[in-house]
């Protein structure tokens, strides 16, 4: 055993047991050999504990065997038996804490971790376990402290670096989280969990290509990693690769048939396609697997408009939300409960839950930097002016294929895309991150953007569109925040057409405030931040009106579109150079994935029910009220 010859140890132990079948220490040695060889050692170690009932080590080892098998409750019972016999057994306290963490019993795990630390204050694993217990209880600052203590004691502790990354990600410190995951991977390049978590960090900021690469690396190391298969499926879905996404989620379920996360991801894919009954059945299946899954309960509320008849749903959702949930899980449910009360007309209750969700989000996300946003808009308006535009057209490519739909989030960009994509000559590509990524890369590199650089961007973007749709005469990119890059876009692609969706600022901002976003939207959780962001958006759009030719931008008022769908649909098609097609009036029947928070609404016939919604919440919206006195939406025609 001491020199690690476990195959031979197993053989010798069996030979000994043939001679002395009731020798507890030999059963322990057999179990140790089997454990080291990756075999199930429960039978051998159960016999050892039975023959040596007062041997704490035997019960601890049996607990480890149960834990490896996934029988966590049995593991906890064995560890507790060992500690009854030997209360100062520090490693057993640590093992118990680990099992309790896996069971989600965070208070008890914290107690066990502290017992270890009382016996050995420099036990790095105990500090790491305490950090995970604190994180599970939603106490992120103590969690961060504990992980950092673990690393201070043992700087090459890869698991602690990985766990520190998880806490930093929940706190909203994405750059620091990325650094922690990379540190863990430098220590242990084969650390599949860290690759998976690195992917989660990339996904949280919308870097989907990097997220997919990280998940694939995790699966290269461990092909049976169900969580990584599920996360890969989520990222692929957000990229619009629906069939690959479903395949990944099904692989996760082949490995772990009760993975609520994988079932929920499949439900989201079904909802993207408008298959709401299938989505509901999947969410109920997820609840059967994990009865108090906040994500599954919240998902049910997004599939349709709720009514008073859904009171039982609300009671259950409220009961789960009032438990000691991790902030990210409570947030998902609070938004859903807010939607329920909004649907049934109890706006005071609705706002209370929306506010709770937003305040929780603010507690761990990086605060919106108003000064930085103002400086960025100053830079864009100062740099990309009429003179720059005139001098940068040498590298332009005259393609009319791209159509951009821009505007604030929740301004109707998805609705406009759905209408256009219902035309047989138009392909809806969803939200492409190309221009935002290019702008950030350019800003990081510094220097001026040359005509050659613009030509390269145009060519690269057109290649991307060909990959997405080989032959559609028009391809729609509905990334709303492309409004910041319209100077680049027009300089590179002067024949591209830009549809600017404009909506009442209060309805827009309220819709953002009452919506959960998976990727970070720094300004979404504070009404004053929303007012500031909207004002800067107006300032930037005013600049583009003065800078760009009037023929390349069509302002479409959301209120006008829902009031007179056909007139504005015809205007949009004419603007992008396409003949009228009556199928655009039945956009809600189109069988294409729609990845948006309003996926149920865009599958319904067009409605003006959300116009003027802000009036239901007027007494709560004082920071936003001055926006009605300004903004480009007021002069739409």
PDB file of C-alpha atoms in Angstrom, residues 207-489:
ATOM      1  CA  UNK A 207     -18.394  36.230 -25.269  1.00  0.00           C
ATOM      2  CA  UNK A 208     -20.093  33.147 -26.668  1.00  0.00           C
ATOM      3  CA  UNK A 209     -17.311  31.894 -28.953  1.00  0.00           C
ATOM      4  CA  UNK A 210     -14.896  31.857 -26.023  1.00  0.00           C
ATOM      5  CA  UNK A 211     -17.528  30.202 -23.823  1.00  0.00           C
ATOM      6  CA  UNK A 212     -18.105  27.424 -26.357  1.00  0.00           C
ATOM      7  CA  UNK A 213     -14.341  26.828 -26.649  1.00  0.00           C
ATOM      8  CA  UNK A 214     -14.017  26.538 -22.855  1.00  0.00           C
ATOM      9  CA  UNK A 215     -16.912  24.090 -22.555  1.00  0.00           C
ATOM     10  CA  UNK A 216     -15.473  21.975 -25.359  1.00  0.00           C
ATOM     11  CA  UNK A 217     -12.111  21.892 -23.582  1.00  0.00           C
ATOM     12  CA  UNK A 218     -13.821  20.735 -20.380  1.00  0.00           C
ATOM     13  CA  UNK A 219     -15.510  17.956 -22.351  1.00  0.00           C
ATOM     14  CA  UNK A 220     -12.266  16.997 -24.066  1.00  0.00           C
ATOM     15  CA  UNK A 221     -10.860  16.357 -20.586  1.00  0.00           C
ATOM     16  CA  UNK A 222     -14.020  14.732 -19.220  1.00  0.00           C
ATOM     17  CA  UNK A 223     -16.496  13.559 -21.886  1.00  0.00           C
ATOM     18  CA  UNK A 224     -18.920  12.495 -19.156  1.00  0.00           C
ATOM     19  CA  UNK A 225     -19.193  15.969 -17.585  1.00  0.00           C
ATOM     20  CA  UNK A 226     -22.971  16.479 -17.705  1.00  0.00           C
ATOM     21  CA  UNK A 227     -22.883  20.105 -16.534  1.00  0.00           C
ATOM     22  CA  UNK A 228     -20.439  21.080 -19.281  1.00  0.00           C
ATOM     23  CA  UNK A 229     -22.615  19.391 -21.934  1.00  0.00           C
ATOM     24  CA  UNK A 230     -25.580  21.384 -20.591  1.00  0.00           C
ATOM     25  CA  UNK A 231     -23.678  24.675 -20.520  1.00  0.00           C
ATOM     26  CA  UNK A 232     -22.388  24.068 -24.034  1.00  0.00           C
ATOM     27  CA  UNK A 233     -25.997  23.579 -25.104  1.00  0.00           C
ATOM     28  CA  UNK A 234     -27.014  26.878 -23.489  1.00  0.00           C
ATOM     29  CA  UNK A 235     -24.204  28.770 -25.232  1.00  0.00           C
ATOM     30  CA  UNK A 236     -24.947  27.157 -28.609  1.00  0.00           C
ATOM     31  CA  UNK A 237     -28.610  28.100 -28.228  1.00  0.00           C
ATOM     32  CA  UNK A 238     -27.653  31.721 -27.606  1.00  0.00           C
ATOM     33  CA  UNK A 239     -25.570  31.555 -30.803  1.00  0.00           C
ATOM     34  CA  UNK A 240     -28.662  30.415 -32.694  1.00  0.00           C
ATOM     35  CA  UNK A 241     -27.320  26.875 -33.273  1.00  0.00           C
ATOM     36  CA  UNK A 242     -30.542  25.251 -32.140  1.00  0.00           C
ATOM     37  CA  UNK A 243     -30.011  21.637 -33.194  1.00  0.00           C
ATOM     38  CA  UNK A 244     -26.469  21.479 -31.819  1.00  0.00           C
ATOM     39  CA  UNK A 245     -27.757  23.018 -28.587  1.00  0.00           C
ATOM     40  CA  UNK A 246     -30.429  20.355 -28.205  1.00  0.00           C
ATOM     41  CA  UNK A 247     -27.906  17.615 -28.956  1.00  0.00           C
ATOM     42  CA  UNK A 248     -25.620  18.853 -26.173  1.00  0.00           C
ATOM     43  CA  UNK A 249     -28.463  18.983 -23.670  1.00  0.00           C
ATOM     44  CA  UNK A 250     -29.538  15.465 -24.610  1.00  0.00           C
ATOM     45  CA  UNK A 251     -25.970  14.256 -24.020  1.00  0.00           C
ATOM     46  CA  UNK A 252     -26.128  15.831 -20.574  1.00  0.00           C
ATOM     47  CA  UNK A 253     -29.321  13.903 -19.885  1.00  0.00           C
ATOM     48  CA  UNK A 254     -27.803  10.633 -21.109  1.00  0.00           C
ATOM     49  CA  UNK A 255     -25.192  11.081 -18.390  1.00  0.00           C
ATOM     50  CA  UNK A 256     -27.510  12.510 -15.725  1.00  0.00           C
ATOM     51  CA  UNK A 257     -31.134  11.790 -16.489  1.00  0.00           C
ATOM     52  CA  UNK A 258     -32.315  14.030 -13.658  1.00  0.00           C
ATOM     53  CA  UNK A 259     -30.345  17.131 -14.657  1.00  0.00           C
ATOM     54  CA  UNK A 260     -32.940  19.859 -14.169  1.00  0.00           C
ATOM     55  CA  UNK A 261     -30.602  22.382 -15.825  1.00  0.00           C
ATOM     56  CA  UNK A 262     -30.427  20.325 -19.042  1.00  0.00           C
ATOM     57  CA  UNK A 263     -34.198  19.817 -19.092  1.00  0.00           C
ATOM     58  CA  UNK A 264     -34.753  23.555 -18.597  1.00  0.00           C
ATOM     59  CA  UNK A 265     -32.331  24.312 -21.442  1.00  0.00           C
ATOM     60  CA  UNK A 266     -34.331  22.010 -23.721  1.00  0.00           C
ATOM     61  CA  UNK A 267     -37.503  23.776 -22.593  1.00  0.00           C
ATOM     62  CA  UNK A 268     -35.984  27.132 -23.562  1.00  0.00           C
ATOM     63  CA  UNK A 269     -35.117  25.748 -26.997  1.00  0.00           C
ATOM     64  CA  UNK A 270     -38.704  24.573 -27.452  1.00  0.00           C
ATOM     65  CA  UNK A 271     -40.007  27.979 -26.384  1.00  0.00           C
ATOM     66  CA  UNK A 272     -37.633  29.645 -28.878  1.00  0.00           C
ATOM     67  CA  UNK A 273     -39.475  27.757 -31.602  1.00  0.00           C
ATOM     68  CA  UNK A 274     -42.889  28.706 -30.230  1.00  0.00           C
ATOM     69  CA  UNK A 275     -43.524  25.156 -28.970  1.00  0.00           C
ATOM     70  CA  UNK A 276     -44.900  26.341 -25.651  1.00  0.00           C
ATOM     71  CA  UNK A 277     -46.808  23.184 -24.704  1.00  0.00           C
ATOM     72  CA  UNK A 278     -43.647  21.126 -25.149  1.00  0.00           C
ATOM     73  CA  UNK A 279     -41.704  23.697 -23.130  1.00  0.00           C
ATOM     74  CA  UNK A 280     -44.246  23.519 -20.323  1.00  0.00           C
ATOM     75  CA  UNK A 281     -44.073  19.718 -20.226  1.00  0.00           C
ATOM     76  CA  UNK A 282     -40.282  19.882 -20.013  1.00  0.00           C
ATOM     77  CA  UNK A 283     -40.368  22.437 -17.204  1.00  0.00           C
ATOM     78  CA  UNK A 284     -42.753  20.234 -15.240  1.00  0.00           C
ATOM     79  CA  UNK A 285     -40.338  17.357 -15.804  1.00  0.00           C
ATOM     80  CA  UNK A 286     -37.540  19.562 -14.440  1.00  0.00           C
ATOM     81  CA  UNK A 287     -39.648  20.312 -11.363  1.00  0.00           C
ATOM     82  CA  UNK A 288     -40.227  16.579 -10.862  1.00  0.00           C
ATOM     83  CA  UNK A 289     -36.433  16.139 -10.880  1.00  0.00           C
ATOM     84  CA  UNK A 290     -35.770  19.213  -8.717  1.00  0.00           C
ATOM     85  CA  UNK A 291     -39.020  20.275  -6.992  1.00  0.00           C
ATOM     86  CA  UNK A 292     -37.722  23.661  -5.844  1.00  0.00           C
ATOM     87  CA  UNK A 293     -35.819  24.691  -8.967  1.00  0.00           C
ATOM     88  CA  UNK A 294     -36.207  28.501  -9.201  1.00  0.00           C
ATOM     89  CA  UNK A 295     -35.319  28.417 -12.895  1.00  0.00           C
ATOM     90  CA  UNK A 296     -38.034  25.868 -13.706  1.00  0.00           C
ATOM     91  CA  UNK A 297     -40.748  27.663 -11.741  1.00  0.00           C
ATOM     92  CA  UNK A 298     -39.746  30.979 -13.277  1.00  0.00           C
ATOM     93  CA  UNK A 299     -39.737  29.437 -16.748  1.00  0.00           C
ATOM     94  CA  UNK A 300     -43.408  28.510 -16.440  1.00  0.00           C
ATOM     95  CA  UNK A 301     -44.350  32.153 -15.950  1.00  0.00           C
ATOM     96  CA  UNK A 302     -42.625  33.195 -19.183  1.00  0.00           C
ATOM     97  CA  UNK A 303     -44.593  30.822 -21.412  1.00  0.00           C
ATOM     98  CA  UNK A 304     -47.861  32.778 -21.380  1.00  0.00           C
ATOM     99  CA  UNK A 305     -49.789  35.519 -19.704  1.00  0.00           C
ATOM    100  CA  UNK A 306     -50.593  34.524 -16.129  1.00  0.00           C
ATOM    101  CA  UNK A 307     -54.066  34.888 -14.629  1.00  0.00           C
ATOM    102  CA  UNK A 308     -55.696  34.739 -11.209  1.00  0.00           C
ATOM    103  CA  UNK A 309     -56.165  31.021 -11.855  1.00  0.00           C
ATOM    104  CA  UNK A 310     -52.376  30.662 -11.461  1.00  0.00           C
ATOM    105  CA  UNK A 311     -52.536  31.526  -7.773  1.00  0.00           C
ATOM    106  CA  UNK A 312     -51.121  28.117  -6.818  1.00  0.00           C
ATOM    107  CA  UNK A 313     -48.072  28.813  -8.969  1.00  0.00           C
ATOM    108  CA  UNK A 314     -47.584  32.155  -7.235  1.00  0.00           C
ATOM    109  CA  UNK A 315     -47.861  30.640  -3.739  1.00  0.00           C
ATOM    110  CA  UNK A 316     -45.253  27.998  -4.546  1.00  0.00           C
ATOM    111  CA  UNK A 317     -42.936  30.467  -6.266  1.00  0.00           C
ATOM    112  CA  UNK A 318     -43.212  32.865  -3.327  1.00  0.00           C
ATOM    113  CA  UNK A 319     -42.485  30.060  -0.858  1.00  0.00           C
ATOM    114  CA  UNK A 320     -39.306  29.097  -2.711  1.00  0.00           C
ATOM    115  CA  UNK A 321     -38.201  32.726  -3.172  1.00  0.00           C
ATOM    116  CA  UNK A 322     -38.549  33.402   0.562  1.00  0.00           C
ATOM    117  CA  UNK A 323     -36.043  30.658   1.379  1.00  0.00           C
ATOM    118  CA  UNK A 324     -32.333  31.359   1.810  1.00  0.00           C
ATOM    119  CA  UNK A 325     -31.570  31.127  -1.908  1.00  0.00           C
ATOM    120  CA  UNK A 326     -28.344  32.161  -3.567  1.00  0.00           C
ATOM    121  CA  UNK A 327     -28.928  35.672  -4.988  1.00  0.00           C
ATOM    122  CA  UNK A 328     -28.798  34.578  -8.634  1.00  0.00           C
ATOM    123  CA  UNK A 329     -31.513  31.991  -8.041  1.00  0.00           C
ATOM    124  CA  UNK A 330     -33.759  34.346  -6.082  1.00  0.00           C
ATOM    125  CA  UNK A 331     -33.404  37.000  -8.786  1.00  0.00           C
ATOM    126  CA  UNK A 332     -34.792  34.698 -11.487  1.00  0.00           C
ATOM    127  CA  UNK A 333     -37.829  33.921  -9.362  1.00  0.00           C
ATOM    128  CA  UNK A 334     -38.454  37.524  -8.248  1.00  0.00           C
ATOM    129  CA  UNK A 335     -38.677  38.682 -11.863  1.00  0.00           C
ATOM    130  CA  UNK A 336     -41.146  35.869 -12.573  1.00  0.00           C
ATOM    131  CA  UNK A 337     -43.296  36.717  -9.546  1.00  0.00           C
ATOM    132  CA  UNK A 338     -43.224  40.354 -10.620  1.00  0.00           C
ATOM    133  CA  UNK A 339     -44.474  39.289 -14.055  1.00  0.00           C
ATOM    134  CA  UNK A 340     -47.319  37.335 -12.426  1.00  0.00           C
ATOM    135  CA  UNK A 341     -48.527  40.379 -10.510  1.00  0.00           C
ATOM    136  CA  UNK A 342     -48.112  42.576 -13.604  1.00  0.00           C
ATOM    137  CA  UNK A 343     -50.184  40.116 -15.637  1.00  0.00           C
ATOM    138  CA  UNK A 344     -53.017  40.108 -13.073  1.00  0.00           C
ATOM    139  CA  UNK A 345     -52.925  43.891 -12.609  1.00  0.00           C
ATOM    140  CA  UNK A 346     -51.466  44.183  -9.101  1.00  0.00           C
ATOM    141  CA  UNK A 347     -48.803  46.715 -10.077  1.00  0.00           C
ATOM    142  CA  UNK A 348     -47.717  47.667  -6.577  1.00  0.00           C
ATOM    143  CA  UNK A 349     -46.845  44.056  -5.780  1.00  0.00           C
ATOM    144  CA  UNK A 350     -45.251  43.650  -9.189  1.00  0.00           C
ATOM    145  CA  UNK A 351     -42.942  46.618  -8.707  1.00  0.00           C
ATOM    146  CA  UNK A 352     -41.983  45.388  -5.228  1.00  0.00           C
ATOM    147  CA  UNK A 353     -40.691  42.123  -6.715  1.00  0.00           C
ATOM    148  CA  UNK A 354     -39.020  43.795  -9.697  1.00  0.00           C
ATOM    149  CA  UNK A 355     -37.279  46.153  -7.294  1.00  0.00           C
ATOM    150  CA  UNK A 356     -36.129  43.280  -5.080  1.00  0.00           C
ATOM    151  CA  UNK A 357     -34.701  41.480  -8.134  1.00  0.00           C
ATOM    152  CA  UNK A 358     -32.860  44.586  -9.273  1.00  0.00           C
ATOM    153  CA  UNK A 359     -31.476  45.427  -5.842  1.00  0.00           C
ATOM    154  CA  UNK A 360     -30.176  41.864  -5.496  1.00  0.00           C
ATOM    155  CA  UNK A 361     -28.550  42.129  -8.911  1.00  0.00           C
ATOM    156  CA  UNK A 362     -26.905  45.438  -7.982  1.00  0.00           C
ATOM    157  CA  UNK A 363     -25.424  43.785  -4.898  1.00  0.00           C
ATOM    158  CA  UNK A 364     -23.066  41.638  -6.974  1.00  0.00           C
ATOM    159  CA  UNK A 365     -22.764  43.276 -10.379  1.00  0.00           C
ATOM    160  CA  UNK A 366     -20.259  45.972 -11.229  1.00  0.00           C
ATOM    161  CA  UNK A 367     -21.901  49.345 -10.839  1.00  0.00           C
ATOM    162  CA  UNK A 368     -22.796  51.258 -14.003  1.00  0.00           C
ATOM    163  CA  UNK A 369     -20.147  53.882 -14.708  1.00  0.00           C
ATOM    164  CA  UNK A 370     -22.052  56.931 -15.937  1.00  0.00           C
ATOM    165  CA  UNK A 371     -18.921  59.020 -16.363  1.00  0.00           C
ATOM    166  CA  UNK A 372     -17.279  56.333 -18.505  1.00  0.00           C
ATOM    167  CA  UNK A 373     -20.357  56.043 -20.722  1.00  0.00           C
ATOM    168  CA  UNK A 374     -20.431  59.812 -21.202  1.00  0.00           C
ATOM    169  CA  UNK A 375     -16.734  59.801 -22.099  1.00  0.00           C
ATOM    170  CA  UNK A 376     -17.324  57.000 -24.633  1.00  0.00           C
ATOM    171  CA  UNK A 377     -20.171  58.882 -26.295  1.00  0.00           C
ATOM    172  CA  UNK A 378     -18.000  62.028 -26.303  1.00  0.00           C
ATOM    173  CA  UNK A 379     -15.237  60.046 -28.008  1.00  0.00           C
ATOM    174  CA  UNK A 380     -17.565  58.613 -30.658  1.00  0.00           C
ATOM    175  CA  UNK A 381     -19.225  61.927 -31.480  1.00  0.00           C
ATOM    176  CA  UNK A 382     -15.890  63.771 -31.537  1.00  0.00           C
ATOM    177  CA  UNK A 383     -14.027  61.180 -33.617  1.00  0.00           C
ATOM    178  CA  UNK A 384     -16.593  59.856 -36.057  1.00  0.00           C
ATOM    179  CA  UNK A 385     -17.953  63.052 -37.536  1.00  0.00           C
ATOM    180  CA  UNK A 386     -18.828  64.167 -41.050  1.00  0.00           C
ATOM    181  CA  UNK A 387     -15.189  64.874 -41.923  1.00  0.00           C
ATOM    182  CA  UNK A 388     -14.086  61.390 -40.807  1.00  0.00           C
ATOM    183  CA  UNK A 389     -16.953  59.784 -42.695  1.00  0.00           C
ATOM    184  CA  UNK A 390     -16.049  61.577 -45.931  1.00  0.00           C
ATOM    185  CA  UNK A 391     -12.420  60.543 -45.689  1.00  0.00           C
ATOM    186  CA  UNK A 392     -12.972  56.910 -44.733  1.00  0.00           C
ATOM    187  CA  UNK A 393     -15.058  55.677 -47.654  1.00  0.00           C
ATOM    188  CA  UNK A 394     -12.151  54.466 -49.771  1.00  0.00           C
ATOM    189  CA  UNK A 395     -12.421  51.032 -48.196  1.00  0.00           C
ATOM    190  CA  UNK A 396     -16.211  50.707 -48.463  1.00  0.00           C
ATOM    191  CA  UNK A 397     -17.894  47.638 -49.943  1.00  0.00           C
ATOM    192  CA  UNK A 398     -21.121  48.256 -51.869  1.00  0.00           C
ATOM    193  CA  UNK A 399     -23.285  45.425 -50.578  1.00  0.00           C
ATOM    194  CA  UNK A 400     -26.973  45.856 -49.818  1.00  0.00           C
ATOM    195  CA  UNK A 401     -27.229  42.469 -48.080  1.00  0.00           C
ATOM    196  CA  UNK A 402     -26.909  43.659 -44.472  1.00  0.00           C
ATOM    197  CA  UNK A 403     -29.899  45.148 -42.695  1.00  0.00           C
ATOM    198  CA  UNK A 404     -29.375  46.466 -39.174  1.00  0.00           C
ATOM    199  CA  UNK A 405     -32.113  46.923 -36.589  1.00  0.00           C
ATOM    200  CA  UNK A 406     -30.931  49.102 -33.724  1.00  0.00           C
ATOM    201  CA  UNK A 407     -32.337  50.916 -30.716  1.00  0.00           C
ATOM    202  CA  UNK A 408     -32.644  50.551 -26.986  1.00  0.00           C
ATOM    203  CA  UNK A 409     -33.191  47.099 -25.526  1.00  0.00           C
ATOM    204  CA  UNK A 410     -36.920  46.316 -25.339  1.00  0.00           C
ATOM    205  CA  UNK A 411     -37.735  48.867 -28.040  1.00  0.00           C
ATOM    206  CA  UNK A 412     -39.277  46.409 -30.507  1.00  0.00           C
ATOM    207  CA  UNK A 413     -36.178  45.206 -32.343  1.00  0.00           C
ATOM    208  CA  UNK A 414     -37.304  41.567 -32.148  1.00  0.00           C
ATOM    209  CA  UNK A 415     -40.750  42.449 -33.462  1.00  0.00           C
ATOM    210  CA  UNK A 416     -39.230  44.277 -36.434  1.00  0.00           C
ATOM    211  CA  UNK A 417     -36.910  41.369 -37.172  1.00  0.00           C
ATOM    212  CA  UNK A 418     -39.787  38.884 -37.020  1.00  0.00           C
ATOM    213  CA  UNK A 419     -41.787  40.900 -39.527  1.00  0.00           C
ATOM    214  CA  UNK A 420     -38.881  41.220 -41.953  1.00  0.00           C
ATOM    215  CA  UNK A 421     -37.744  37.598 -41.526  1.00  0.00           C
ATOM    216  CA  UNK A 422     -41.234  36.411 -42.491  1.00  0.00           C
ATOM    217  CA  UNK A 423     -40.370  37.625 -46.030  1.00  0.00           C
ATOM    218  CA  UNK A 424     -39.027  34.789 -48.232  1.00  0.00           C
ATOM    219  CA  UNK A 425     -36.027  36.892 -49.334  1.00  0.00           C
ATOM    220  CA  UNK A 426     -34.973  37.950 -45.820  1.00  0.00           C
ATOM    221  CA  UNK A 427     -33.052  35.923 -43.249  1.00  0.00           C
ATOM    222  CA  UNK A 428     -33.127  36.886 -39.582  1.00  0.00           C
ATOM    223  CA  UNK A 429     -29.676  36.301 -38.064  1.00  0.00           C
ATOM    224  CA  UNK A 430     -30.538  37.415 -34.542  1.00  0.00           C
ATOM    225  CA  UNK A 431     -28.108  39.467 -32.474  1.00  0.00           C
ATOM    226  CA  UNK A 432     -24.603  39.351 -33.955  1.00  0.00           C
ATOM    227  CA  UNK A 433     -21.816  40.611 -31.709  1.00  0.00           C
ATOM    228  CA  UNK A 434     -19.458  41.451 -34.548  1.00  0.00           C
ATOM    229  CA  UNK A 435     -19.372  45.265 -34.421  1.00  0.00           C
ATOM    230  CA  UNK A 436     -19.246  45.555 -30.655  1.00  0.00           C
ATOM    231  CA  UNK A 437     -16.359  43.092 -30.489  1.00  0.00           C
ATOM    232  CA  UNK A 438     -14.551  44.913 -33.300  1.00  0.00           C
ATOM    233  CA  UNK A 439     -14.977  48.263 -31.551  1.00  0.00           C
ATOM    234  CA  UNK A 440     -13.647  46.926 -28.239  1.00  0.00           C
ATOM    235  CA  UNK A 441     -10.670  45.306 -29.976  1.00  0.00           C
ATOM    236  CA  UNK A 442      -9.877  48.549 -31.773  1.00  0.00           C
ATOM    237  CA  UNK A 443     -10.167  50.600 -28.593  1.00  0.00           C
ATOM    238  CA  UNK A 444      -7.866  48.190 -26.751  1.00  0.00           C
ATOM    239  CA  UNK A 445      -5.292  48.377 -29.552  1.00  0.00           C
ATOM    240  CA  UNK A 446      -5.439  52.163 -29.825  1.00  0.00           C
ATOM    241  CA  UNK A 447      -4.658  54.173 -32.925  1.00  0.00           C
ATOM    242  CA  UNK A 448      -6.881  55.354 -35.755  1.00  0.00           C
ATOM    243  CA  UNK A 449      -9.121  53.111 -37.826  1.00  0.00           C
ATOM    244  CA  UNK A 450      -7.854  53.279 -41.406  1.00  0.00           C
ATOM    245  CA  UNK A 451      -9.775  52.824 -44.650  1.00  0.00           C
ATOM    246  CA  UNK A 452      -7.996  49.504 -45.042  1.00  0.00           C
ATOM    247  CA  UNK A 453      -9.149  48.482 -41.571  1.00  0.00           C
ATOM    248  CA  UNK A 454     -12.748  49.356 -42.449  1.00  0.00           C
ATOM    249  CA  UNK A 455     -12.493  47.362 -45.691  1.00  0.00           C
ATOM    250  CA  UNK A 456     -11.255  44.358 -43.738  1.00  0.00           C
ATOM    251  CA  UNK A 457     -14.130  44.686 -41.272  1.00  0.00           C
ATOM    252  CA  UNK A 458     -16.658  44.924 -44.115  1.00  0.00           C
ATOM    253  CA  UNK A 459     -15.256  41.845 -45.848  1.00  0.00           C
ATOM    254  CA  UNK A 460     -15.113  39.876 -42.616  1.00  0.00           C
ATOM    255  CA  UNK A 461     -18.690  40.815 -41.735  1.00  0.00           C
ATOM    256  CA  UNK A 462     -19.988  39.820 -45.161  1.00  0.00           C
ATOM    257  CA  UNK A 463     -18.180  36.464 -44.814  1.00  0.00           C
ATOM    258  CA  UNK A 464     -19.983  35.995 -41.499  1.00  0.00           C
ATOM    259  CA  UNK A 465     -23.333  36.703 -43.161  1.00  0.00           C
ATOM    260  CA  UNK A 466     -22.545  34.147 -45.904  1.00  0.00           C
ATOM    261  CA  UNK A 467     -21.829  31.536 -43.229  1.00  0.00           C
ATOM    262  CA  UNK A 468     -25.168  32.305 -41.586  1.00  0.00           C
ATOM    263  CA  UNK A 469     -27.173  32.399 -44.824  1.00  0.00           C
ATOM    264  CA  UNK A 470     -25.599  31.520 -48.138  1.00  0.00           C
ATOM    265  CA  UNK A 471     -28.198  32.949 -50.501  1.00  0.00           C
ATOM    266  CA  UNK A 472     -30.747  35.244 -48.802  1.00  0.00           C
ATOM    267  CA  UNK A 473     -30.756  38.653 -50.564  1.00  0.00           C
ATOM    268  CA  UNK A 474     -31.094  40.380 -47.180  1.00  0.00           C
ATOM    269  CA  UNK A 475     -29.744  39.309 -43.777  1.00  0.00           C
ATOM    270  CA  UNK A 476     -30.980  41.092 -40.657  1.00  0.00           C
ATOM    271  CA  UNK A 477     -28.669  41.760 -37.702  1.00  0.00           C
ATOM    272  CA  UNK A 478     -30.845  42.878 -34.807  1.00  0.00           C
ATOM    273  CA  UNK A 479     -28.156  43.618 -32.220  1.00  0.00           C
ATOM    274  CA  UNK A 480     -29.786  46.681 -30.568  1.00  0.00           C
ATOM    275  CA  UNK A 481     -26.539  48.223 -29.311  1.00  0.00           C
ATOM    276  CA  UNK A 482     -25.130  48.521 -32.822  1.00  0.00           C
ATOM    277  CA  UNK A 483     -26.551  52.052 -32.606  1.00  0.00           C
ATOM    278  CA  UNK A 484     -23.177  52.974 -31.071  1.00  0.00           C
ATOM    279  CA  UNK A 485     -21.261  51.889 -34.203  1.00  0.00           C
ATOM    280  CA  UNK A 486     -23.379  53.342 -37.014  1.00  0.00           C
ATOM    281  CA  UNK A 487     -20.525  55.516 -38.225  1.00  0.00           C
ATOM    282  CA  UNK A 488     -18.296  52.489 -38.733  1.00  0.00           C
ATOM    283  CA  UNK A 489     -21.127  50.475 -40.246  1.00  0.00           C
TER     284      UNK A 489
END
